Amino acid sequence: LAVAVFMIFARFSDNQSRKIANAIAAADTPEKLKEMIKKHGDHPNCDFARLRLAEMLVKDKNYEEAMKIYQALCSSRHAEVAERAKLNVGYVLELAGKKEEACAKLEQAGNDPLLSQPTITEANYNAARIYDSLGQKDKAKACLAKIKLPAGPESMTPGAPGSFWATKIERLKDSLE
């Protein structure tokens, strides 16, 4: 009997969690996302909702509020959310005209051994790109030098891992010469 009660409760709980996840996913405005986050803040999908909210705020040029959300998400229990938030802190600083600070944040992410290699590559490339826009070619070259892409011709095959970055990196390197 106890097992049956547990199974019923577990099924009900799972169904409730799915309903909440669907409601969060359906929220398509900052106001609706804020409402879902307030109502279901401890749901596992709320960090993803916060990420979407911050992206909407950036689109609306509300950089200050977006920055607060991204900074809080840098310590998310979801690695992919934390990684994206760390990169987006740099991007928001760039959009806000704080390019030196953006470079510092992106370099920090690019030097973090706990981040995935694609995130480290993206961070270092974008730090280099911004340094280049500031005319700081030596710093740009130093950031590019930190990037480790898959070796061999397969890295340049369209659609292969690293091919997107390999092409962008080569173009930026050429422009720095």
Coordinates of C-alpha atoms in Angstrom, one line a residue:
L1 CA 0.0 0.0 0.0
A2 CA 2.8 2.4 0.9
V3 CA 4.5 1.7 -2.5
A4 CA 1.2 2.4 -4.3
V5 CA 0.8 5.7 -2.4
F6 CA 4.4 6.7 -3.2
M7 CA 3.9 5.9 -6.9
I8 CA 0.7 7.9 -7.1
F9 CA 2.4 10.9 -5.3
A10 CA 5.5 10.6 -7.6
R11 CA 3.4 10.5 -10.7
F12 CA 1.3 13.5 -9.5
S13 CA 4.5 15.5 -8.6
D14 CA 6.1 14.7 -12.0
N15 CA 2.9 15.8 -13.8
Q16 CA 2.8 19.1 -11.8
S17 CA 6.5 19.7 -12.6
R18 CA 5.8 19.2 -16.3
K19 CA 2.8 21.7 -16.1
I20 CA 5.0 24.3 -14.5
A21 CA 7.8 23.7 -17.0
N22 CA 5.3 24.2 -19.9
A23 CA 3.9 27.4 -18.3
I24 CA 7.4 28.7 -17.9
A25 CA 8.2 27.9 -21.6
A26 CA 5.0 29.5 -22.8
A27 CA 5.9 32.8 -21.0
D28 CA 6.8 35.1 -24.0
T29 CA 7.1 38.5 -22.5
P30 CA 9.3 39.9 -19.7
E31 CA 6.2 40.5 -17.5
K32 CA 5.0 36.9 -18.0
L33 CA 8.5 35.5 -17.3
K34 CA 8.8 37.6 -14.1
E35 CA 5.5 36.3 -13.0
M36 CA 6.5 32.7 -13.6
I37 CA 9.8 33.1 -11.9
K38 CA 8.2 34.8 -8.9
K39 CA 5.5 32.0 -8.7
H40 CA 7.8 29.0 -9.3
G41 CA 11.3 30.3 -8.4
D42 CA 12.5 27.0 -7.1
H43 CA 11.5 25.0 -10.2
P44 CA 14.6 23.6 -12.1
N45 CA 13.6 25.5 -15.3
C46 CA 13.6 28.9 -13.6
D47 CA 17.3 29.6 -14.3
F48 CA 16.6 29.0 -18.0
A49 CA 13.6 31.4 -17.7
R50 CA 15.9 34.0 -16.0
L51 CA 18.3 33.6 -18.9
R52 CA 15.5 34.2 -21.4
L53 CA 14.3 37.2 -19.3
A54 CA 17.8 38.8 -19.4
E55 CA 18.0 38.2 -23.1
M56 CA 14.6 40.0 -23.6
L57 CA 15.9 42.9 -21.4
V58 CA 19.0 43.2 -23.5
K59 CA 16.8 43.4 -26.6
D60 CA 14.9 46.2 -24.9
K61 CA 18.3 47.9 -24.0
N62 CA 17.6 47.5 -20.3
Y63 CA 21.3 46.6 -19.7
E64 CA 21.4 47.3 -16.0
E65 CA 18.5 44.9 -15.1
A66 CA 19.9 42.3 -17.5
M67 CA 23.3 42.5 -16.0
K68 CA 22.0 41.9 -12.5
I69 CA 20.3 38.7 -13.7
Y70 CA 23.3 37.5 -15.6
Q71 CA 25.6 38.1 -12.6
A72 CA 23.2 36.1 -10.4
L73 CA 23.1 33.3 -13.0
C74 CA 26.9 33.0 -13.1
S75 CA 26.6 30.7 -10.1
S76 CA 23.6 28.7 -11.5
R77 CA 23.5 25.0 -10.7
H78 CA 23.0 24.4 -14.5
A79 CA 26.5 24.6 -16.1
E80 CA 25.1 25.7 -19.5
V81 CA 23.2 28.6 -17.9
A82 CA 26.2 29.7 -15.8
E83 CA 28.5 29.5 -18.9
R84 CA 26.1 31.5 -21.1
A85 CA 25.6 34.1 -18.3
K86 CA 29.4 34.5 -17.9
L87 CA 29.7 35.3 -21.6
N88 CA 26.6 37.5 -21.7
V89 CA 28.0 39.7 -18.9
G90 CA 30.8 40.6 -21.3
Y91 CA 28.4 41.1 -24.2
V92 CA 26.2 43.4 -22.1
L93 CA 29.1 45.5 -21.0
E94 CA 30.2 45.8 -24.6
L95 CA 26.7 46.9 -25.7
A96 CA 26.7 49.4 -22.8
G97 CA 29.9 50.9 -24.2
K98 CA 32.1 49.5 -21.4
K99 CA 34.4 47.7 -23.8
E100 CA 37.5 47.5 -21.4
E101 CA 35.3 45.9 -18.7
A102 CA 33.8 43.6 -21.4
C103 CA 37.2 42.4 -22.4
A104 CA 38.2 41.8 -18.7
K105 CA 35.1 39.7 -18.1
L106 CA 35.5 37.7 -21.4
E107 CA 39.2 37.1 -20.6
Q108 CA 38.2 35.9 -17.2
A109 CA 35.8 33.4 -18.7
G110 CA 38.4 32.5 -21.3
N111 CA 40.9 31.6 -18.6
D112 CA 38.4 29.6 -16.5
P113 CA 39.4 25.9 -16.7
L114 CA 36.0 24.8 -15.3
L115 CA 34.2 26.1 -18.4
S116 CA 33.7 24.0 -21.6
Q117 CA 36.2 24.4 -24.4
P118 CA 33.6 25.9 -26.8
T119 CA 32.8 28.5 -24.1
I120 CA 36.4 29.3 -23.6
T121 CA 37.0 29.6 -27.3
E122 CA 34.0 32.0 -27.7
A123 CA 35.2 34.1 -24.7
N124 CA 38.7 34.4 -26.0
Y125 CA 37.6 35.2 -29.5
N126 CA 35.2 37.9 -28.5
A127 CA 37.7 39.5 -26.1
A128 CA 40.2 39.6 -29.0
R129 CA 37.5 41.1 -31.3
I130 CA 36.7 43.8 -28.8
Y131 CA 40.4 44.5 -28.1
D132 CA 40.9 44.8 -31.9
S133 CA 38.0 47.4 -32.1
L134 CA 39.9 49.4 -29.4
G135 CA 43.1 49.3 -31.4
Q136 CA 44.8 47.0 -28.8
K137 CA 46.2 44.5 -31.3
D138 CA 48.7 42.9 -28.9
K139 CA 46.0 42.1 -26.4
A140 CA 43.8 40.8 -29.2
K141 CA 46.6 38.5 -30.4
A142 CA 47.2 37.3 -26.9
C143 CA 43.6 36.3 -26.5
L144 CA 43.6 34.5 -29.9
A145 CA 46.8 32.6 -28.9
K146 CA 44.9 31.0 -26.0
I147 CA 42.3 29.4 -28.3
K148 CA 42.7 25.6 -28.8
L149 CA 40.8 24.2 -31.8
P150 CA 40.6 20.6 -33.0
A151 CA 43.7 20.0 -35.1
G152 CA 43.8 18.7 -38.7
P153 CA 41.8 19.4 -41.8
E154 CA 38.6 18.1 -40.3
S155 CA 38.4 21.2 -38.2
M156 CA 37.9 23.3 -41.3
T157 CA 35.2 21.0 -42.8
P158 CA 31.9 22.9 -42.8
G159 CA 29.7 21.7 -40.0
A160 CA 32.6 20.1 -38.1
P161 CA 33.2 21.1 -34.5
G162 CA 35.5 24.2 -34.5
S163 CA 35.0 25.1 -38.1
F164 CA 32.8 28.1 -37.3
W165 CA 35.4 29.4 -34.9
A166 CA 38.4 28.5 -37.1
T167 CA 37.1 30.6 -39.9
K168 CA 36.3 33.6 -37.6
I169 CA 39.7 33.3 -35.9
E170 CA 41.6 33.2 -39.1
R171 CA 39.8 36.3 -40.4
L172 CA 40.5 38.2 -37.2
K173 CA 44.2 37.1 -37.2
D174 CA 44.5 38.3 -40.8
S175 CA 43.0 41.7 -39.8
L176 CA 45.6 42.0 -37.0
E177 CA 48.6 41.6 -39.3

